[in-house]
Amino acid sequence: MATVELRFSAQPEHVRTARLVAAAVARRAGVDEAVLDEVRLAVGEACSRAVGLHRSNDVTTPIRVVLTEEEKTFSIEVGDEVPGAGVAAADAAGVPGARASAPAEGFDDADGEDEMGLAVIRGLVDDVEVSAGEDGGTIRMSWPVSAADVLS
């Protein structure tokens, strides 16, 4: 299992770099060429969401992106360190791993951008898990890997 970890400050201009790295690592891992745009868009949405959450909640720690190549899947985790960031109970339906309680008191989701970003990601990726807690939130996305591409 090969892993690439990327950390960047919560600046919108770094989201492009995360998208480029994700697409390059996904291609190397054997993700189908037809799916690479979805990977790029989903990572861009997840990272933009994390940047927005960090900036609107005055969190200065870096955004974390972990890209993992496994035997049959390629996964990406985008993590923020905003306590209580995540989806409210009403939005948890259909989101595996979403927490069942409302966001923490004082949590600012940047005027609904949090929910919109999650909806876009769910539309792009079949296998999505969203989790959140006191230490922040994580969006985990995965795609199948074509065995023929990995061997060539």
JSON list of C-alpha atoms in Angstrom, two decimals:
[
{"chain": "A", "resi": 1, "resn": "MET", "atom": "CA", "xyz": [0.00, 0.00, 0.00]},
{"chain": "A", "resi": 2, "resn": "ALA", "atom": "CA", "xyz": [1.53, 3.30, -1.14]},
{"chain": "A", "resi": 3, "resn": "THR", "atom": "CA", "xyz": [0.53, 6.55, 0.58]},
{"chain": "A", "resi": 4, "resn": "VAL", "atom": "CA", "xyz": [1.11, 10.20, -0.30]},
{"chain": "A", "resi": 5, "resn": "GLU", "atom": "CA", "xyz": [0.32, 12.84, 2.31]},
{"chain": "A", "resi": 6, "resn": "LEU", "atom": "CA", "xyz": [-0.11, 16.50, 1.51]},
{"chain": "A", "resi": 7, "resn": "ARG", "atom": "CA", "xyz": [-0.58, 19.32, 4.03]},
{"chain": "A", "resi": 8, "resn": "PHE", "atom": "CA", "xyz": [-1.28, 22.89, 3.06]},
{"chain": "A", "resi": 9, "resn": "SER", "atom": "CA", "xyz": [-2.34, 26.13, 4.72]},
{"chain": "A", "resi": 10, "resn": "ALA", "atom": "CA", "xyz": [-5.97, 27.12, 4.32]},
{"chain": "A", "resi": 11, "resn": "GLN", "atom": "CA", "xyz": [-5.45, 29.28, 1.25]},
{"chain": "A", "resi": 12, "resn": "PRO", "atom": "CA", "xyz": [-7.70, 28.87, -1.81]},
{"chain": "A", "resi": 13, "resn": "GLU", "atom": "CA", "xyz": [-4.71, 28.97, -4.18]},
{"chain": "A", "resi": 14, "resn": "HIS", "atom": "CA", "xyz": [-3.39, 25.69, -2.71]},
{"chain": "A", "resi": 15, "resn": "VAL", "atom": "CA", "xyz": [-6.54, 23.78, -3.74]},
{"chain": "A", "resi": 16, "resn": "ARG", "atom": "CA", "xyz": [-5.32, 23.66, -7.35]},
{"chain": "A", "resi": 17, "resn": "THR", "atom": "CA", "xyz": [-2.09, 22.01, -6.24]},
{"chain": "A", "resi": 18, "resn": "ALA", "atom": "CA", "xyz": [-4.05, 19.39, -4.29]},
{"chain": "A", "resi": 19, "resn": "ARG", "atom": "CA", "xyz": [-6.18, 18.65, -7.37]},
{"chain": "A", "resi": 20, "resn": "LEU", "atom": "CA", "xyz": [-3.12, 18.23, -9.57]},
{"chain": "A", "resi": 21, "resn": "VAL", "atom": "CA", "xyz": [-1.37, 15.95, -7.08]},
{"chain": "A", "resi": 22, "resn": "ALA", "atom": "CA", "xyz": [-4.52, 13.85, -6.61]},
{"chain": "A", "resi": 23, "resn": "ALA", "atom": "CA", "xyz": [-4.97, 13.39, -10.37]},
{"chain": "A", "resi": 24, "resn": "ALA", "atom": "CA", "xyz": [-1.32, 12.42, -10.85]},
{"chain": "A", "resi": 25, "resn": "VAL", "atom": "CA", "xyz": [-1.34, 9.90, -8.00]},
{"chain": "A", "resi": 26, "resn": "ALA", "atom": "CA", "xyz": [-4.72, 8.50, -9.12]},
{"chain": "A", "resi": 27, "resn": "ARG", "atom": "CA", "xyz": [-3.40, 8.01, -12.66]},
{"chain": "A", "resi": 28, "resn": "ARG", "atom": "CA", "xyz": [-0.31, 6.22, -11.32]},
{"chain": "A", "resi": 29, "resn": "ALA", "atom": "CA", "xyz": [-2.50, 4.05, -9.07]},
{"chain": "A", "resi": 30, "resn": "GLY", "atom": "CA", "xyz": [-4.50, 2.83, -12.06]},
{"chain": "A", "resi": 31, "resn": "VAL", "atom": "CA", "xyz": [-7.73, 4.81, -11.78]},
{"chain": "A", "resi": 32, "resn": "ASP", "atom": "CA", "xyz": [-9.51, 4.77, -15.15]},
{"chain": "A", "resi": 33, "resn": "GLU", "atom": "CA", "xyz": [-8.71, 7.81, -17.33]},
{"chain": "A", "resi": 34, "resn": "ALA", "atom": "CA", "xyz": [-12.44, 8.51, -17.73]},
{"chain": "A", "resi": 35, "resn": "VAL", "atom": "CA", "xyz": [-12.76, 8.96, -13.96]},
{"chain": "A", "resi": 36, "resn": "LEU", "atom": "CA", "xyz": [-9.78, 11.29, -13.44]},
{"chain": "A", "resi": 37, "resn": "ASP", "atom": "CA", "xyz": [-11.89, 14.43, -13.95]},
{"chain": "A", "resi": 38, "resn": "GLU", "atom": "CA", "xyz": [-14.26, 13.23, -11.23]},
{"chain": "A", "resi": 39, "resn": "VAL", "atom": "CA", "xyz": [-11.28, 12.65, -8.92]},
{"chain": "A", "resi": 40, "resn": "ARG", "atom": "CA", "xyz": [-9.97, 16.13, -9.65]},
{"chain": "A", "resi": 41, "resn": "LEU", "atom": "CA", "xyz": [-13.37, 17.78, -9.12]},
{"chain": "A", "resi": 42, "resn": "ALA", "atom": "CA", "xyz": [-14.15, 15.84, -5.93]},
{"chain": "A", "resi": 43, "resn": "VAL", "atom": "CA", "xyz": [-10.77, 16.64, -4.38]},
{"chain": "A", "resi": 44, "resn": "GLY", "atom": "CA", "xyz": [-11.19, 20.28, -5.37]},
{"chain": "A", "resi": 45, "resn": "GLU", "atom": "CA", "xyz": [-14.61, 20.41, -3.69]},
{"chain": "A", "resi": 46, "resn": "ALA", "atom": "CA", "xyz": [-13.40, 18.64, -0.54]},
{"chain": "A", "resi": 47, "resn": "CYS", "atom": "CA", "xyz": [-10.33, 20.85, -0.24]},
{"chain": "A", "resi": 48, "resn": "SER", "atom": "CA", "xyz": [-12.29, 24.04, -0.98]},
{"chain": "A", "resi": 49, "resn": "ARG", "atom": "CA", "xyz": [-14.80, 23.02, 1.70]},
{"chain": "A", "resi": 50, "resn": "ALA", "atom": "CA", "xyz": [-11.98, 22.43, 4.20]},
{"chain": "A", "resi": 51, "resn": "VAL", "atom": "CA", "xyz": [-10.34, 25.76, 3.32]},
{"chain": "A", "resi": 52, "resn": "GLY", "atom": "CA", "xyz": [-13.67, 27.56, 3.76]},
{"chain": "A", "resi": 53, "resn": "LEU", "atom": "CA", "xyz": [-14.30, 25.88, 7.11]},
{"chain": "A", "resi": 54, "resn": "HIS", "atom": "CA", "xyz": [-10.81, 26.74, 8.37]},
{"chain": "A", "resi": 55, "resn": "ARG", "atom": "CA", "xyz": [-11.01, 30.35, 7.24]},
{"chain": "A", "resi": 56, "resn": "SER", "atom": "CA", "xyz": [-14.55, 31.02, 8.50]},
{"chain": "A", "resi": 57, "resn": "ASN", "atom": "CA", "xyz": [-13.75, 29.45, 11.89]},
{"chain": "A", "resi": 58, "resn": "ASP", "atom": "CA", "xyz": [-10.27, 31.02, 12.29]},
{"chain": "A", "resi": 59, "resn": "VAL", "atom": "CA", "xyz": [-8.46, 27.68, 12.34]},
{"chain": "A", "resi": 60, "resn": "THR", "atom": "CA", "xyz": [-4.79, 28.08, 11.41]},
{"chain": "A", "resi": 61, "resn": "THR", "atom": "CA", "xyz": [-3.69, 24.45, 11.25]},
{"chain": "A", "resi": 62, "resn": "PRO", "atom": "CA", "xyz": [-3.07, 22.91, 7.80]},
{"chain": "A", "resi": 63, "resn": "ILE", "atom": "CA", "xyz": [-5.55, 20.98, 5.69]},
{"chain": "A", "resi": 64, "resn": "ARG", "atom": "CA", "xyz": [-4.55, 17.30, 5.39]},
{"chain": "A", "resi": 65, "resn": "VAL", "atom": "CA", "xyz": [-4.92, 15.24, 2.20]},
{"chain": "A", "resi": 66, "resn": "VAL", "atom": "CA", "xyz": [-3.96, 11.54, 2.28]},
{"chain": "A", "resi": 67, "resn": "LEU", "atom": "CA", "xyz": [-3.90, 9.61, -1.01]},
{"chain": "A", "resi": 68, "resn": "THR", "atom": "CA", "xyz": [-3.70, 5.84, -0.61]},
{"chain": "A", "resi": 69, "resn": "GLU", "atom": "CA", "xyz": [-3.13, 3.26, -3.31]},
{"chain": "A", "resi": 70, "resn": "GLU", "atom": "CA", "xyz": [-4.38, -0.19, -2.34]},
{"chain": "A", "resi": 71, "resn": "GLU", "atom": "CA", "xyz": [-4.65, -3.40, -4.32]},
{"chain": "A", "resi": 72, "resn": "LYS", "atom": "CA", "xyz": [-8.16, -2.79, -5.68]},
{"chain": "A", "resi": 73, "resn": "THR", "atom": "CA", "xyz": [-8.97, 0.77, -4.65]},
{"chain": "A", "resi": 74, "resn": "PHE", "atom": "CA", "xyz": [-7.55, 4.27, -4.61]},
{"chain": "A", "resi": 75, "resn": "SER", "atom": "CA", "xyz": [-8.73, 6.43, -1.74]},
{"chain": "A", "resi": 76, "resn": "ILE", "atom": "CA", "xyz": [-8.39, 10.06, -0.77]},
{"chain": "A", "resi": 77, "resn": "GLU", "atom": "CA", "xyz": [-9.05, 11.53, 2.67]},
{"chain": "A", "resi": 78, "resn": "VAL", "atom": "CA", "xyz": [-9.39, 15.27, 3.10]},
{"chain": "A", "resi": 79, "resn": "GLY", "atom": "CA", "xyz": [-9.29, 16.35, 6.72]},
{"chain": "A", "resi": 80, "resn": "ASP", "atom": "CA", "xyz": [-10.01, 19.63, 8.42]},
{"chain": "A", "resi": 81, "resn": "GLU", "atom": "CA", "xyz": [-9.41, 20.51, 12.04]},
{"chain": "A", "resi": 82, "resn": "VAL", "atom": "CA", "xyz": [-12.59, 22.50, 12.67]},
{"chain": "A", "resi": 83, "resn": "PRO", "atom": "CA", "xyz": [-14.25, 21.12, 15.82]},
{"chain": "A", "resi": 84, "resn": "GLY", "atom": "CA", "xyz": [-17.84, 20.17, 15.08]},
{"chain": "A", "resi": 85, "resn": "ALA", "atom": "CA", "xyz": [-17.52, 20.54, 11.30]},
{"chain": "A", "resi": 86, "resn": "GLY", "atom": "CA", "xyz": [-19.79, 18.15, 9.49]},
{"chain": "A", "resi": 87, "resn": "VAL", "atom": "CA", "xyz": [-23.36, 17.62, 8.49]},
{"chain": "A", "resi": 88, "resn": "ALA", "atom": "CA", "xyz": [-26.37, 18.27, 10.67]},
{"chain": "A", "resi": 89, "resn": "ALA", "atom": "CA", "xyz": [-28.73, 15.42, 11.57]},
{"chain": "A", "resi": 90, "resn": "ALA", "atom": "CA", "xyz": [-31.21, 16.42, 8.85]},
{"chain": "A", "resi": 91, "resn": "ASP", "atom": "CA", "xyz": [-28.48, 16.11, 6.21]},
{"chain": "A", "resi": 92, "resn": "ALA", "atom": "CA", "xyz": [-27.01, 12.87, 7.56]},
{"chain": "A", "resi": 93, "resn": "ALA", "atom": "CA", "xyz": [-29.43, 10.64, 5.69]},
{"chain": "A", "resi": 94, "resn": "GLY", "atom": "CA", "xyz": [-27.59, 8.82, 2.94]},
{"chain": "A", "resi": 95, "resn": "VAL", "atom": "CA", "xyz": [-24.14, 9.94, 4.09]},
{"chain": "A", "resi": 96, "resn": "PRO", "atom": "CA", "xyz": [-22.29, 6.98, 5.63]},
{"chain": "A", "resi": 97, "resn": "GLY", "atom": "CA", "xyz": [-20.28, 8.00, 8.65]},
{"chain": "A", "resi": 98, "resn": "ALA", "atom": "CA", "xyz": [-21.99, 11.36, 9.04]},
{"chain": "A", "resi": 99, "resn": "ARG", "atom": "CA", "xyz": [-22.52, 12.33, 12.63]},
{"chain": "A", "resi": 100, "resn": "ALA", "atom": "CA", "xyz": [-26.03, 12.32, 13.96]},
{"chain": "A", "resi": 101, "resn": "SER", "atom": "CA", "xyz": [-25.95, 15.55, 15.96]},
{"chain": "A", "resi": 102, "resn": "ALA", "atom": "CA", "xyz": [-26.08, 19.20, 15.00]},
{"chain": "A", "resi": 103, "resn": "PRO", "atom": "CA", "xyz": [-22.84, 21.17, 14.56]},
{"chain": "A", "resi": 104, "resn": "ALA", "atom": "CA", "xyz": [-21.09, 22.47, 17.65]},
{"chain": "A", "resi": 105, "resn": "GLU", "atom": "CA", "xyz": [-22.18, 25.80, 19.09]},
{"chain": "A", "resi": 106, "resn": "GLY", "atom": "CA", "xyz": [-20.42, 28.64, 17.33]},
{"chain": "A", "resi": 107, "resn": "PHE", "atom": "CA", "xyz": [-19.68, 26.53, 14.25]},
{"chain": "A", "resi": 108, "resn": "ASP", "atom": "CA", "xyz": [-19.86, 28.55, 11.03]},
{"chain": "A", "resi": 109, "resn": "ASP", "atom": "CA", "xyz": [-20.44, 26.62, 7.79]},
{"chain": "A", "resi": 110, "resn": "ALA", "atom": "CA", "xyz": [-19.80, 29.67, 5.61]},
{"chain": "A", "resi": 111, "resn": "ASP", "atom": "CA", "xyz": [-23.46, 30.25, 4.72]},
{"chain": "A", "resi": 112, "resn": "GLY", "atom": "CA", "xyz": [-24.32, 26.70, 3.66]},
{"chain": "A", "resi": 113, "resn": "GLU", "atom": "CA", "xyz": [-21.22, 26.10, 1.53]},
{"chain": "A", "resi": 114, "resn": "ASP", "atom": "CA", "xyz": [-20.50, 23.07, 3.70]},
{"chain": "A", "resi": 115, "resn": "GLU", "atom": "CA", "xyz": [-23.75, 21.36, 2.68]},
{"chain": "A", "resi": 116, "resn": "MET", "atom": "CA", "xyz": [-23.41, 22.36, -0.98]},
{"chain": "A", "resi": 117, "resn": "GLY", "atom": "CA", "xyz": [-19.86, 21.01, -1.17]},
{"chain": "A", "resi": 118, "resn": "LEU", "atom": "CA", "xyz": [-20.94, 17.69, 0.33]},
{"chain": "A", "resi": 119, "resn": "ALA", "atom": "CA", "xyz": [-23.81, 17.42, -2.16]},
{"chain": "A", "resi": 120, "resn": "VAL", "atom": "CA", "xyz": [-21.44, 17.97, -5.08]},
{"chain": "A", "resi": 121, "resn": "ILE", "atom": "CA", "xyz": [-19.00, 15.37, -3.74]},
{"chain": "A", "resi": 122, "resn": "ARG", "atom": "CA", "xyz": [-21.79, 12.81, -3.25]},
{"chain": "A", "resi": 123, "resn": "GLY", "atom": "CA", "xyz": [-22.81, 13.44, -6.87]},
{"chain": "A", "resi": 124, "resn": "LEU", "atom": "CA", "xyz": [-19.29, 12.82, -8.15]},
{"chain": "A", "resi": 125, "resn": "VAL", "atom": "CA", "xyz": [-18.17, 9.85, -6.02]},
{"chain": "A", "resi": 126, "resn": "ASP", "atom": "CA", "xyz": [-20.03, 6.60, -5.40]},
{"chain": "A", "resi": 127, "resn": "ASP", "atom": "CA", "xyz": [-18.04, 5.62, -2.29]},
{"chain": "A", "resi": 128, "resn": "VAL", "atom": "CA", "xyz": [-17.99, 8.56, 0.16]},
{"chain": "A", "resi": 129, "resn": "GLU", "atom": "CA", "xyz": [-17.75, 8.59, 3.95]},
{"chain": "A", "resi": 130, "resn": "VAL", "atom": "CA", "xyz": [-18.11, 11.80, 5.92]},
{"chain": "A", "resi": 131, "resn": "SER", "atom": "CA", "xyz": [-17.17, 11.90, 9.58]},
{"chain": "A", "resi": 132, "resn": "ALA", "atom": "CA", "xyz": [-16.74, 14.70, 12.08]},
{"chain": "A", "resi": 133, "resn": "GLY", "atom": "CA", "xyz": [-15.98, 15.14, 15.73]},
{"chain": "A", "resi": 134, "resn": "GLU", "atom": "CA", "xyz": [-14.20, 17.26, 18.28]},
{"chain": "A", "resi": 135, "resn": "ASP", "atom": "CA", "xyz": [-10.89, 17.03, 16.39]},
{"chain": "A", "resi": 136, "resn": "GLY", "atom": "CA", "xyz": [-12.33, 17.99, 13.01]},
{"chain": "A", "resi": 137, "resn": "GLY", "atom": "CA", "xyz": [-13.87, 16.32, 10.02]},
{"chain": "A", "resi": 138, "resn": "THR", "atom": "CA", "xyz": [-12.80, 13.92, 7.29]},
{"chain": "A", "resi": 139, "resn": "ILE", "atom": "CA", "xyz": [-14.17, 13.17, 3.86]},
{"chain": "A", "resi": 140, "resn": "ARG", "atom": "CA", "xyz": [-13.00, 9.78, 2.56]},
{"chain": "A", "resi": 141, "resn": "MET", "atom": "CA", "xyz": [-13.57, 9.01, -1.10]},
{"chain": "A", "resi": 142, "resn": "SER", "atom": "CA", "xyz": [-12.52, 5.91, -3.03]},
{"chain": "A", "resi": 143, "resn": "TRP", "atom": "CA", "xyz": [-12.46, 4.67, -6.59]},
{"chain": "A", "resi": 144, "resn": "PRO", "atom": "CA", "xyz": [-11.78, 1.24, -8.09]},
{"chain": "A", "resi": 145, "resn": "VAL", "atom": "CA", "xyz": [-8.38, 0.58, -9.62]},
{"chain": "A", "resi": 146, "resn": "SER", "atom": "CA", "xyz": [-8.03, -1.22, -12.93]},
{"chain": "A", "resi": 147, "resn": "ALA", "atom": "CA", "xyz": [-5.66, -4.16, -12.37]},
{"chain": "A", "resi": 148, "resn": "ALA", "atom": "CA", "xyz": [-4.51, -4.08, -16.02]},
{"chain": "A", "resi": 149, "resn": "ASP", "atom": "CA", "xyz": [-3.35, -0.46, -15.66]},
{"chain": "A", "resi": 150, "resn": "VAL", "atom": "CA", "xyz": [-1.39, -1.17, -12.49]},
{"chain": "A", "resi": 151, "resn": "LEU", "atom": "CA", "xyz": [0.55, -4.03, -14.09]},
{"chain": "A", "resi": 152, "resn": "SER", "atom": "CA", "xyz": [1.52, -2.16, -17.25]}
]
